[in-house]
Short mmCIF file of C-alpha atoms in Angstrom, two decimals:
data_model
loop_
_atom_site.label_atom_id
_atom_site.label_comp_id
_atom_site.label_asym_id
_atom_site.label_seq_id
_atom_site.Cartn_x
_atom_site.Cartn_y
_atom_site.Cartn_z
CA UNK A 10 -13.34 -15.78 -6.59
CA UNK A 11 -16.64 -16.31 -4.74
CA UNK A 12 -15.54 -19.40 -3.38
CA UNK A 13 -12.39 -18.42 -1.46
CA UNK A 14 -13.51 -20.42 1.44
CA UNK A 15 -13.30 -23.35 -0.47
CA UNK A 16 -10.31 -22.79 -1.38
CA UNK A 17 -8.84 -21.83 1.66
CA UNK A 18 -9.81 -25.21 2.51
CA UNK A 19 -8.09 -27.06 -0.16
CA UNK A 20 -4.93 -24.83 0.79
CA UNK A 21 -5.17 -26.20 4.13
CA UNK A 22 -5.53 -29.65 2.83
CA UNK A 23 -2.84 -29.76 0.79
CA UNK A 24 -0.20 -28.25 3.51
CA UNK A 25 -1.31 -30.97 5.96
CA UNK A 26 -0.84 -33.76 2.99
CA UNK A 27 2.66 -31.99 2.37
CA UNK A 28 3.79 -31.89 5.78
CA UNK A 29 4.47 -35.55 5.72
CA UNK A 30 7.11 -35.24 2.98
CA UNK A 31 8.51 -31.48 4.36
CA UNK A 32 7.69 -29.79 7.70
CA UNK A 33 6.03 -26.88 8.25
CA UNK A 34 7.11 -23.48 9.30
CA UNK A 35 4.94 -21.54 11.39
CA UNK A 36 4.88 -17.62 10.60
CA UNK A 37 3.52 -15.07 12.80
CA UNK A 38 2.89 -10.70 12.56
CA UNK A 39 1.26 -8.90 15.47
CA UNK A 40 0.90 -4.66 15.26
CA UNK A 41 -0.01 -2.80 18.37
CA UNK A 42 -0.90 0.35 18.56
CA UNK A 43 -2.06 3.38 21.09
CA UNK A 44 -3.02 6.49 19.62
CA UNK A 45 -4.22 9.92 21.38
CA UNK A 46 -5.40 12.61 18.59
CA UNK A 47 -7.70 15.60 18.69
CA UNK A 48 -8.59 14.39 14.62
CA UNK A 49 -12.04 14.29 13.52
CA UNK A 50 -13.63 11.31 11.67
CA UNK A 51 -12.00 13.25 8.32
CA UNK A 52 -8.68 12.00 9.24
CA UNK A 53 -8.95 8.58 9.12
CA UNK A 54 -6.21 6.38 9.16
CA UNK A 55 -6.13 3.98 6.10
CA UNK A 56 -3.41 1.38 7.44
CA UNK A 57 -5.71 -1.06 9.55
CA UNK A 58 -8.78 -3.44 8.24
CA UNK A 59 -12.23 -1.73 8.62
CA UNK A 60 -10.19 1.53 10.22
CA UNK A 61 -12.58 4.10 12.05
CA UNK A 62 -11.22 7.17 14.43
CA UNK A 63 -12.09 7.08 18.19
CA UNK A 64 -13.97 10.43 19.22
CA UNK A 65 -12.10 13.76 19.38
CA UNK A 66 -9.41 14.18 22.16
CA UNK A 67 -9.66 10.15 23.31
CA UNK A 68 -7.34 6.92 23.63
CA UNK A 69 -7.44 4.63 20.38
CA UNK A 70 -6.03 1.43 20.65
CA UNK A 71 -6.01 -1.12 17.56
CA UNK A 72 -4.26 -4.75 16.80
CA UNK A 73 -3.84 -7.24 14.09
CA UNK A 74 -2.71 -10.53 14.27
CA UNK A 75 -2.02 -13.08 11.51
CA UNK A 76 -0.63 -16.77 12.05
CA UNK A 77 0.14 -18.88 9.26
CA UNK A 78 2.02 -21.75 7.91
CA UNK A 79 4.26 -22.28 5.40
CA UNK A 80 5.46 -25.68 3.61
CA UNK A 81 7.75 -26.33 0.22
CA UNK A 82 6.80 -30.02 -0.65
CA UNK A 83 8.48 -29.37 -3.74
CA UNK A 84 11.81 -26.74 -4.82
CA UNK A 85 8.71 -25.37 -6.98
CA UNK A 86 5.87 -25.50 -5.16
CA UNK A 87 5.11 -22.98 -1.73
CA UNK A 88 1.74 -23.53 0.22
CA UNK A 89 0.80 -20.77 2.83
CA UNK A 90 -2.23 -20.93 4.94
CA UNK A 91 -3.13 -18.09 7.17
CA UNK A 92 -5.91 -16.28 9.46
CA UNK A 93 -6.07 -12.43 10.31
CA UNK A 94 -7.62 -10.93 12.98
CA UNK A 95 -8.05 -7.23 13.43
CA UNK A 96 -9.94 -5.06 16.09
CA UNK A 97 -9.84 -1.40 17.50
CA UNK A 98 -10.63 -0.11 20.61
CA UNK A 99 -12.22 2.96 21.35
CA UNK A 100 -14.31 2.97 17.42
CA UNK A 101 -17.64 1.87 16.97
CA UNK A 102 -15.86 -0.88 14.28
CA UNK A 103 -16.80 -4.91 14.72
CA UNK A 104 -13.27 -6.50 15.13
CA UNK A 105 -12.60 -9.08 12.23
CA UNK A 106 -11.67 -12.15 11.49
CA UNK A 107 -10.90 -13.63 7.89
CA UNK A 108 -8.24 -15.70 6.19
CA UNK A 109 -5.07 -13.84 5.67
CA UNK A 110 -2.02 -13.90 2.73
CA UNK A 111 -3.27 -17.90 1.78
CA UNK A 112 -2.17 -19.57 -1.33
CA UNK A 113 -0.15 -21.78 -3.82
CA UNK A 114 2.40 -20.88 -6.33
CA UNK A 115 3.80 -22.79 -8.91
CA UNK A 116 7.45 -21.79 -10.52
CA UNK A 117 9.69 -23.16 -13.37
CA UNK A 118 6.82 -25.01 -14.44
CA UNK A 119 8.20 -28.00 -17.17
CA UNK A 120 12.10 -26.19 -17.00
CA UNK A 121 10.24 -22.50 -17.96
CA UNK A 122 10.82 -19.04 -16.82
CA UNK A 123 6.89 -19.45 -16.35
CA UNK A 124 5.31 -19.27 -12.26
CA UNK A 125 1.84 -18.98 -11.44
CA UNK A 126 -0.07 -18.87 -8.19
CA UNK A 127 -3.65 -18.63 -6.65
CA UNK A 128 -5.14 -17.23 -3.76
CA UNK A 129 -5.27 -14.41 -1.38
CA UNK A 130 -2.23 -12.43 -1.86
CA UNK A 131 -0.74 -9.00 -2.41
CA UNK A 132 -0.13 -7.41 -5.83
CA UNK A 133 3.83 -7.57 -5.30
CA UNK A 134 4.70 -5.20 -8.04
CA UNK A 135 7.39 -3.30 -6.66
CA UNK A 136 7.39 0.37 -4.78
CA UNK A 137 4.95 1.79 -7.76
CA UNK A 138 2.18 4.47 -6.97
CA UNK A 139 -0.32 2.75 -7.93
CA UNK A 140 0.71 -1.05 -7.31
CA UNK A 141 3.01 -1.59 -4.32
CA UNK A 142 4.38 -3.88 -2.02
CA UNK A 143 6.28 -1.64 0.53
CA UNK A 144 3.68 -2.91 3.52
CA UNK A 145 2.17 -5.75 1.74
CA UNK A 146 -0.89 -4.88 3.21
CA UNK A 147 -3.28 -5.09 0.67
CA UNK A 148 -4.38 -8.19 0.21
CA UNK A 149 -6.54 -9.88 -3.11
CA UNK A 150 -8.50 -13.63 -4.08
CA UNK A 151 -6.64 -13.43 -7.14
CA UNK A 152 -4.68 -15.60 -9.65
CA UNK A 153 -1.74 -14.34 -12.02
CA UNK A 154 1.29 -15.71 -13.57
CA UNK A 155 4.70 -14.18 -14.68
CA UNK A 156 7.22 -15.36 -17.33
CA UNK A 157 10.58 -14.14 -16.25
CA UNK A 158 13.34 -13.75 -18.32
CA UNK A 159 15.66 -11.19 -17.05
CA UNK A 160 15.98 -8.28 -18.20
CA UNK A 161 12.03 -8.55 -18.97
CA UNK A 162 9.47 -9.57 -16.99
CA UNK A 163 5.87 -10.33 -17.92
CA UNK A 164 2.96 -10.25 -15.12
CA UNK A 165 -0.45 -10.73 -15.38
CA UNK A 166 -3.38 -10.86 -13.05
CA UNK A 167 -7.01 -11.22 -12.52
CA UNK A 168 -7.60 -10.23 -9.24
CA UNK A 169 -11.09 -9.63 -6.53
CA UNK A 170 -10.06 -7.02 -3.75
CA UNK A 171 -10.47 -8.95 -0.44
CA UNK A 172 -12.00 -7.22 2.57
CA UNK A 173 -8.55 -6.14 3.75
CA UNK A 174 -8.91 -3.67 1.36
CA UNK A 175 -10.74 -0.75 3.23
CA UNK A 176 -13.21 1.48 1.09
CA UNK A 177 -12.55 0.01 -2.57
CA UNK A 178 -14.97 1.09 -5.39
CA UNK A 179 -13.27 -1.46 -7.28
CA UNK A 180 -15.22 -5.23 -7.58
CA UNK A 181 -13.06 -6.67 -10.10
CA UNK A 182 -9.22 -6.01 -11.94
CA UNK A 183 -7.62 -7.23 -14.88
CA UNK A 184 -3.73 -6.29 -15.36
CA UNK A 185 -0.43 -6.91 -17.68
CA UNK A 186 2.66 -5.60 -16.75
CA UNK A 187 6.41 -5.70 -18.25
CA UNK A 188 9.21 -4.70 -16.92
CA UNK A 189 12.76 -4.08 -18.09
CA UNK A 190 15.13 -4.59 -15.41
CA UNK A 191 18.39 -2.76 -16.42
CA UNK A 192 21.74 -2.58 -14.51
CA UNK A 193 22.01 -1.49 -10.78
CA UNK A 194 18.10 -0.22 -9.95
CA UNK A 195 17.00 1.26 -12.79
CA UNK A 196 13.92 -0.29 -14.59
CA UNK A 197 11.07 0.50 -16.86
CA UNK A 198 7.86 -0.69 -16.32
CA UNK A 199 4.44 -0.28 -18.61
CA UNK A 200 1.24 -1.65 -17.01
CA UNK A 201 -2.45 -2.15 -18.43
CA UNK A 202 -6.01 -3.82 -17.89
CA UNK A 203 -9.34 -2.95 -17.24
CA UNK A 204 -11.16 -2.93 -13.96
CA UNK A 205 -14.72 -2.58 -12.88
CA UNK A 206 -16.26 -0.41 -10.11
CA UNK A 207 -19.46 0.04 -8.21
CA UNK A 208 -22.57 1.02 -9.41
CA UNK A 209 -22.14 -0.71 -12.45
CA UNK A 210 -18.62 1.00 -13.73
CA UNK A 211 -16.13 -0.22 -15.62
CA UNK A 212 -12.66 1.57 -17.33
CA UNK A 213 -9.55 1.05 -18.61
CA UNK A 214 -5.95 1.70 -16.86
CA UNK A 215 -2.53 2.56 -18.18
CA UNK A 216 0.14 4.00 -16.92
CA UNK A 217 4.05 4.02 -17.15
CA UNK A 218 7.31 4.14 -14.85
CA UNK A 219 10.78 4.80 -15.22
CA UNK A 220 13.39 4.72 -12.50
CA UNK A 221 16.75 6.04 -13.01
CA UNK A 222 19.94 5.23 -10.13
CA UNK A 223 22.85 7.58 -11.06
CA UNK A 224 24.93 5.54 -8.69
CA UNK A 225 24.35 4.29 -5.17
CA UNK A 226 23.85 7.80 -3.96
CA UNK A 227 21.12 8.79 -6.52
CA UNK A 228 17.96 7.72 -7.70
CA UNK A 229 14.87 9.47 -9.43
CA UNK A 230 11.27 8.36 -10.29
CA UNK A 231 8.43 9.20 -12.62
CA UNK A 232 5.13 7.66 -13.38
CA UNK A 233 2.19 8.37 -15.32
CA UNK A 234 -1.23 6.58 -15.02
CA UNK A 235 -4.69 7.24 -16.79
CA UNK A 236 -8.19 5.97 -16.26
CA UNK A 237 -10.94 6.01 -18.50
CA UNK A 238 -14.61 4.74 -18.86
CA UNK A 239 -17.49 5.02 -16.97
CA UNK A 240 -17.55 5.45 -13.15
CA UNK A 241 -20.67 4.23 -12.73
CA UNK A 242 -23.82 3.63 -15.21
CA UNK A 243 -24.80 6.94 -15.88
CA UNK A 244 -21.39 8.90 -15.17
CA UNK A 245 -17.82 8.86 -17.22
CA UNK A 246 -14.40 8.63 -16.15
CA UNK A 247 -11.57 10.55 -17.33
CA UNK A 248 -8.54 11.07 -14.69
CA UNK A 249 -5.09 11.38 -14.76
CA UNK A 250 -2.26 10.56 -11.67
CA UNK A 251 1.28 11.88 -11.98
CA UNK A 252 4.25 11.11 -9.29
CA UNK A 253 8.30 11.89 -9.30
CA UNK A 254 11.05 11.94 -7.16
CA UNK A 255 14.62 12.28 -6.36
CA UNK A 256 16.45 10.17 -3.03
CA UNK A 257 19.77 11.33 -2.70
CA UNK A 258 21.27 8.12 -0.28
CA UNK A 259 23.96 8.65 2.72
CA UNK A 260 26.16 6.23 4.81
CA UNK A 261 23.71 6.02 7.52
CA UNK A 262 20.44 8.15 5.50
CA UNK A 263 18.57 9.62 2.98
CA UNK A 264 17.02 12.51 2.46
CA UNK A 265 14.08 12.64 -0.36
CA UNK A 266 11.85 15.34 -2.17
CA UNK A 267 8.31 13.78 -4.35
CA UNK A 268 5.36 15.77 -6.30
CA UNK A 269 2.03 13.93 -6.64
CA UNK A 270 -0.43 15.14 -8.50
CA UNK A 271 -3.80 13.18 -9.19
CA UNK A 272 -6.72 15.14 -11.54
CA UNK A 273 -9.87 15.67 -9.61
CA UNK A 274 -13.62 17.69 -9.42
CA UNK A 275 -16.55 18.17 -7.69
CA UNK A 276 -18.76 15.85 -10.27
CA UNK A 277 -15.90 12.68 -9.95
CA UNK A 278 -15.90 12.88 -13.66
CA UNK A 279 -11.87 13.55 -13.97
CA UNK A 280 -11.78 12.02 -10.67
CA UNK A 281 -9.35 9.23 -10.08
CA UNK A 282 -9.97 5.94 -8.56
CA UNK A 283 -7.85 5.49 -5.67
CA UNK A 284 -6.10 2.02 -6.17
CA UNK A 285 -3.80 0.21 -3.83
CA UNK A 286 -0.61 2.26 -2.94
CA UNK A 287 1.55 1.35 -0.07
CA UNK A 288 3.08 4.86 -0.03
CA UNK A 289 1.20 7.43 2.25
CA UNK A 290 1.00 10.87 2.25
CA UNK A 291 0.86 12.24 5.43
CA UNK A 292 0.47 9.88 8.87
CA UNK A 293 -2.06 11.89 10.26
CA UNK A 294 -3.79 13.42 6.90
CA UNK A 295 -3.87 10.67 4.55
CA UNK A 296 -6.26 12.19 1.77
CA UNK A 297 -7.47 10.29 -0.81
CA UNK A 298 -5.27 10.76 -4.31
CA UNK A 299 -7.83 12.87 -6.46
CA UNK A 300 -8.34 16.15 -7.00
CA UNK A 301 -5.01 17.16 -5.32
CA UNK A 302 -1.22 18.16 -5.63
CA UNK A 303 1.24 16.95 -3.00
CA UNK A 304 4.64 17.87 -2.29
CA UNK A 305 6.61 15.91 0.12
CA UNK A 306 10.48 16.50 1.78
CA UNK A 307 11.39 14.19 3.94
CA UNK A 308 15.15 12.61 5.93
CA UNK A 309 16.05 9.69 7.69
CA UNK A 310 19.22 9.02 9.53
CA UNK A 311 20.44 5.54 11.83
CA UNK A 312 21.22 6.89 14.91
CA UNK A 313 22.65 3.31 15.81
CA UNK A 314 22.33 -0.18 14.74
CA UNK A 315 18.89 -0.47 16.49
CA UNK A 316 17.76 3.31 16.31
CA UNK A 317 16.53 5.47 13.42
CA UNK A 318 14.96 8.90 13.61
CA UNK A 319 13.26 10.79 10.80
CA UNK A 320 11.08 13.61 9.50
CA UNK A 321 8.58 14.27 7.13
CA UNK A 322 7.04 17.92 5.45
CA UNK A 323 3.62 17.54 3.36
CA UNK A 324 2.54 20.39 1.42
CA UNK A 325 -1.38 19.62 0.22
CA UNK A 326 -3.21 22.01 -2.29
CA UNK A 327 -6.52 21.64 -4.02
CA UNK A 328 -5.36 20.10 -7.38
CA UNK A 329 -7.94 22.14 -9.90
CA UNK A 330 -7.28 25.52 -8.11
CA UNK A 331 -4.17 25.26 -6.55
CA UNK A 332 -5.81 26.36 -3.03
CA UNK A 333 -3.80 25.41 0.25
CA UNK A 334 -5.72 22.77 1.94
CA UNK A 335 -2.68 22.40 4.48
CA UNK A 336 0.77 21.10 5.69
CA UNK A 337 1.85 18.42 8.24
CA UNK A 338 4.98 17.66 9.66
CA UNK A 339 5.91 13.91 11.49
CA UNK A 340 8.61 12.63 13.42
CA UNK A 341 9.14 9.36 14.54
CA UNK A 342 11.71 7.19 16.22
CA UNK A 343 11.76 3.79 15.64
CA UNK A 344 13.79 1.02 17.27
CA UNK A 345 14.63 -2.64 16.78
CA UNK A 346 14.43 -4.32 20.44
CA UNK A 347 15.59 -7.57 18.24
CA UNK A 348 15.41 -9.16 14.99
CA UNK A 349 11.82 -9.72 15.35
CA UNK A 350 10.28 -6.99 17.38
CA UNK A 351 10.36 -3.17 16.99
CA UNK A 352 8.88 0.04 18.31
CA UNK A 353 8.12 2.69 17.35
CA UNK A 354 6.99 6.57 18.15
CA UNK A 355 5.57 8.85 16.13
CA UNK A 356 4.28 12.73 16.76
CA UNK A 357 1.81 14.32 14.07
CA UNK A 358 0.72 17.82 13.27
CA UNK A 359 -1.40 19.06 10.90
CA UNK A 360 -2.07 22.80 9.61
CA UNK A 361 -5.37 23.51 8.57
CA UNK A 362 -5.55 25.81 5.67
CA UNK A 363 -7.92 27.84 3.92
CA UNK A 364 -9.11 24.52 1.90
CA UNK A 365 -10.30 23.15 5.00
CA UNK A 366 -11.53 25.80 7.31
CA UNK A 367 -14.69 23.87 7.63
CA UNK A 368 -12.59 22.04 10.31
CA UNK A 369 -13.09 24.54 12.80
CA UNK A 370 -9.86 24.64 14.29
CA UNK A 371 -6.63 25.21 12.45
CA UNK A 372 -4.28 22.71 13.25
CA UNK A 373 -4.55 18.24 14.46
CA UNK A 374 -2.21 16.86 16.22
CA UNK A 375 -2.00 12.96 17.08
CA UNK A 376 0.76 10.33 19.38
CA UNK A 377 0.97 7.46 18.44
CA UNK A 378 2.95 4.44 19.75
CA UNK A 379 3.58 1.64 17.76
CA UNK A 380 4.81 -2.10 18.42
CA UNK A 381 5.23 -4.60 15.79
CA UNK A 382 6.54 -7.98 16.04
CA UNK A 383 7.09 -10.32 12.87
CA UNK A 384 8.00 -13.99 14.00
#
């Protein structure tokens, strides 16, 4: 989608012809945050447009804002217009400015289970490893469709990575998904397309997840994802991704245990392509997913209505020989001043291990205060 300016435009044009017939509802996110880490450049936070670390031991300070409108001329028809601005203080990054989540979707077209949309929007596929939607912060020019007829569900996409996606070797990506929806939470899901990369790359993706809720208490995970092809014009692709879980669920919390596992070497030829998770692994040491295993404890409990705590344990080893790269433990308290605005606080260290003694000092440790504000 070369021309998303263009049609941005028409977007525009055709909420300001609609608002005659329905008003429009203004929408508004702002994220502030002040950070003070001793991290080097390797620990770069992945959550933010164009992210960059400030220097060693110094202040960081970073915001995005995104103001849009909304309009429903029709039961079936949404139109949503929006611009995002991002910037960080204390980086040597250019603050941005670009159209945010902007498009218009189409559902029940002619009394069908069939909805289609265009624009820039996230991939909302769920709380997948690969595909997810738990921050909604990855944002494509794209144009899909789904026929949905519970208990199945049909997706597909064609979809451009915008430039809210940070450090993508991916240009262009084709996908299908279905999805059986059973009773409760538990679903199936079975995804495929083909996307190409830089340098001339292209491959194939396929992959598979199951999730299993033994209750309201219990759920489990698993998924399974391949690539293959070439990973650029004169190098192949063959790489594998593994995830699985268990959340056992409490009257006010949750405690949760994961293994990740993505294949990985020195050559990038069983290397996998990062795609567009929401999860992360690790606040402070967010490594890419190749070449690694990852195991991951974490509990959350509401202190109040308005007050949650919680703690995380990441356990990181080199994934061809099983060498320690390191551990990191977070804690953060977050609380909801109201039911727009939050806050929260978070505390990161980071245990260097014998994986990663070329970062002369064994342990990182980073605060980091957070407000947030969805209107």
């Amino acid at each position: 989608m070369e021309n998303f300016r263009e049609v941005c435009a028409l977007l525009l044009g055709c909420v300001i012809v609609a608002s005659s017939s329905k008003a429009m509802e203004p929408e508004a996110a702002l994220l502030l945050r002040l950070s003070r880490s001793d991290s080097s450049p390797a620990f770069a936070q992945r959550d933010l447009p164009r992210s960059g670390r400030a220097g060693e031991d110094e202040l960081e300070g970073a915001a995005r804002l995104e103001i849009g409108m909304r309009t429903e001329p029709r039961d079936d028809l949404h139109l949503k217009f929006s611009v995002m601005s991002a910037a960080r203080w204390g980086s040597e990054d250019d603050s941005i400015i670009e159209a945010g989540e902007s498009f218009a979707a189409l559902e029940n077209i002619a009394m069908m289970p069939l909805s289609v949309s265009a624009g820039r929007q996230a991939i909302s596929w769920g709380r997948g490893l690969l595909f997810s939607d738990q921050y909604g912060e990855h944002l494509f020019d794209m144009a899909g469709g789904r026929w949905d007829t519970l208990p199945h569900r049909f997706d597909f996409i064609y979809a451009d990575p915008a430039l809210t996606v940070f450090d993508s070797p991916v240009n262009h990506l084709w996908l299908a998904r279905w999805l059986y929806q059973a009773e409760g939470r538990s679903s199936v899901e079975m995804f495929g397309g083909a996307m190409s990369l830089e340098n001339d790359g292209h491959a194939a993706i396929a992959g598979l997840r199951g999730v299993w809720a033994a209750g309201p208490a219990w759920e489990t995970w698993a998924e399974l994802a391949g690539e293959a092809g070439d990973r650029s014009s004169n190098r192949n692709l063959e790489a594998l991704i593994a995830d699985c879980g268990i959340i056992r669920r409490f009257s006010k919390g949750e405690i949760r245990t994961a293994w990740t596992w993505a294949s990985g070497s020195d050559d990038e030829v069983h290397s996998f392509v990062p795609l567009f998770n929401g999860e992360h692994w690790g606040r402070l040491y967010d490594p890419p997913l190749s070449g690694i295993h990852i195991f991951t404890a974490s509990a959350s409990r509401d202190m109040t209505e308005a007050l949650k705590i919680s703690g995380e344990y990441f356990s990181y080893r080199q994934g061809d020989s099983g060498e320690p790269l390191g551990s990191e433990v977070d804690l953060s308290a977050r609380c909801a001043l109201s039911d727009a605005v939050s806050l929260e606080l978070n505390g990161c260290v980071f245990f260097t291990d014998d994986g990663l003694r070329s970062m002369n000092d064994n342990t990182r440790t980073e605060i980091r205060l957070q407000l947030q504000a969805v209107f």
